[in-house]
Amino acid sequence: MATILLAAMLAASTTPAIKIEAVPGRGYAATVPLIDANQYDPVIERIKVLAAQKCGRLSVRFGRFFFDNQIDVARGVTVIKDYRQAFTCFDPATDPYKPVPADWKASPAEVAAATDYVARFLTYLDAGNGRALAALMDPQLEATTDEMNRFSREAKMHQTGAGKFTARLDGWLNNPPDASYPGAYAYFAVLSSHPGIAGTCGGILLYRLSDGKYQVSQYDVRYVSQKLIDEEGMSDEELDRLCRR
């Protein structure tokens, strides 16, 4: 019995401390100063438990999370610094976000509205208008003008000439289980015709707030430089594998 108790105490002592703080007007934030990369999944599961305890009879809605990656050279491991996960508590009975029927299909008008929204986003991305980009994002993502300006710079850093960003609608998702809200989502791949860009990975996920109204719930796009492809001698198949990493 003593051995079991000692093992439990040692395990508890190595569990990273998770702090839950109230954020005025935004719910709560769970923060962890430093963890090893292999502790990430257990910490996330613990945050889910603590969030449920904090919300009590209410349900939990997770918002933005972010962290910094670093290498602990002395130990040769990846560490995660300043992890922060936002969350709010809500009553499902009064939740304004409602699921769509499982067989819901977008009308031509909805497709046009979603496509126009993404096109506007890409126009601002090309212009480097971080303020306008942030206004198109889900407020729970807490997107800032500086952050969106950085995304714009990253989108254009490999360009060697004039071109255009375009979006390709790849499909709709109804009430995806891991999404922040129930409802309909549209996924668009982002393409670039700029010289210097060999290809793109990822895209933009739109959430349908109501008929014809949208917000960006995820922007996850990488732009692969032609220089990298030429230097590495990559084939199209290798580029596809690069995008899947």
JSON list of N, CA and C in Angstrom, two decimals, residues 107-117 172 214:
[
{"chain": "A", "resi": 107, "resn": "SER", "atom": "N", "xyz": [-27.74, 26.33, -50.36]},
{"chain": "A", "resi": 107, "resn": "SER", "atom": "CA", "xyz": [-28.40, 26.81, -51.57]},
{"chain": "A", "resi": 107, "resn": "SER", "atom": "C", "xyz": [-27.39, 27.56, -52.43]},
{"chain": "A", "resi": 108, "resn": "PRO", "atom": "N", "xyz": [-27.69, 27.81, -53.69]},
{"chain": "A", "resi": 108, "resn": "PRO", "atom": "CA", "xyz": [-26.79, 28.61, -54.52]},
{"chain": "A", "resi": 108, "resn": "PRO", "atom": "C", "xyz": [-26.50, 29.98, -53.90]},
{"chain": "A", "resi": 109, "resn": "ALA", "atom": "N", "xyz": [-27.49, 30.56, -53.23]},
{"chain": "A", "resi": 109, "resn": "ALA", "atom": "CA", "xyz": [-27.28, 31.86, -52.59]},
{"chain": "A", "resi": 109, "resn": "ALA", "atom": "C", "xyz": [-26.28, 31.74, -51.44]},
{"chain": "A", "resi": 110, "resn": "GLU", "atom": "N", "xyz": [-26.35, 30.63, -50.67]},
{"chain": "A", "resi": 110, "resn": "GLU", "atom": "CA", "xyz": [-25.40, 30.43, -49.57]},
{"chain": "A", "resi": 110, "resn": "GLU", "atom": "C", "xyz": [-23.99, 30.21, -50.11]},
{"chain": "A", "resi": 111, "resn": "VAL", "atom": "N", "xyz": [-23.87, 29.43, -51.17]},
{"chain": "A", "resi": 111, "resn": "VAL", "atom": "CA", "xyz": [-22.56, 29.20, -51.78]},
{"chain": "A", "resi": 111, "resn": "VAL", "atom": "C", "xyz": [-21.97, 30.52, -52.25]},
{"chain": "A", "resi": 112, "resn": "ALA", "atom": "N", "xyz": [-22.80, 31.36, -52.88]},
{"chain": "A", "resi": 112, "resn": "ALA", "atom": "CA", "xyz": [-22.31, 32.65, -53.37]},
{"chain": "A", "resi": 112, "resn": "ALA", "atom": "C", "xyz": [-21.89, 33.55, -52.22]},
{"chain": "A", "resi": 113, "resn": "ALA", "atom": "N", "xyz": [-22.67, 33.56, -51.11]},
{"chain": "A", "resi": 113, "resn": "ALA", "atom": "CA", "xyz": [-22.33, 34.41, -49.97]},
{"chain": "A", "resi": 113, "resn": "ALA", "atom": "C", "xyz": [-21.03, 33.96, -49.31]},
{"chain": "A", "resi": 114, "resn": "ALA", "atom": "N", "xyz": [-20.86, 32.65, -49.15]},
{"chain": "A", "resi": 114, "resn": "ALA", "atom": "CA", "xyz": [-19.64, 32.12, -48.55]},
{"chain": "A", "resi": 114, "resn": "ALA", "atom": "C", "xyz": [-18.42, 32.42, -49.44]},
{"chain": "A", "resi": 115, "resn": "THR", "atom": "N", "xyz": [-18.59, 32.24, -50.75]},
{"chain": "A", "resi": 115, "resn": "THR", "atom": "CA", "xyz": [-17.50, 32.49, -51.69]},
{"chain": "A", "resi": 115, "resn": "THR", "atom": "C", "xyz": [-17.10, 33.96, -51.68]},
{"chain": "A", "resi": 116, "resn": "ASP", "atom": "N", "xyz": [-18.09, 34.84, -51.64]},
{"chain": "A", "resi": 116, "resn": "ASP", "atom": "CA", "xyz": [-17.81, 36.28, -51.59]},
{"chain": "A", "resi": 116, "resn": "ASP", "atom": "C", "xyz": [-17.06, 36.65, -50.31]},
{"chain": "A", "resi": 117, "resn": "TYR", "atom": "N", "xyz": [-17.44, 36.01, -49.20]},
{"chain": "A", "resi": 117, "resn": "TYR", "atom": "CA", "xyz": [-16.80, 36.30, -47.91]},
{"chain": "A", "resi": 117, "resn": "TYR", "atom": "C", "xyz": [-15.32, 35.92, -47.95]},
{"chain": "A", "resi": 172, "resn": "TRP", "atom": "N", "xyz": [-18.85, 21.17, -47.66]},
{"chain": "A", "resi": 172, "resn": "TRP", "atom": "CA", "xyz": [-19.55, 21.65, -46.47]},
{"chain": "A", "resi": 172, "resn": "TRP", "atom": "C", "xyz": [-19.54, 20.58, -45.39]},
{"chain": "A", "resi": 214, "resn": "TYR", "atom": "N", "xyz": [-21.39, 34.97, -42.37]},
{"chain": "A", "resi": 214, "resn": "TYR", "atom": "CA", "xyz": [-20.30, 34.04, -42.08]},
{"chain": "A", "resi": 214, "resn": "TYR", "atom": "C", "xyz": [-19.22, 34.70, -41.23]}
]
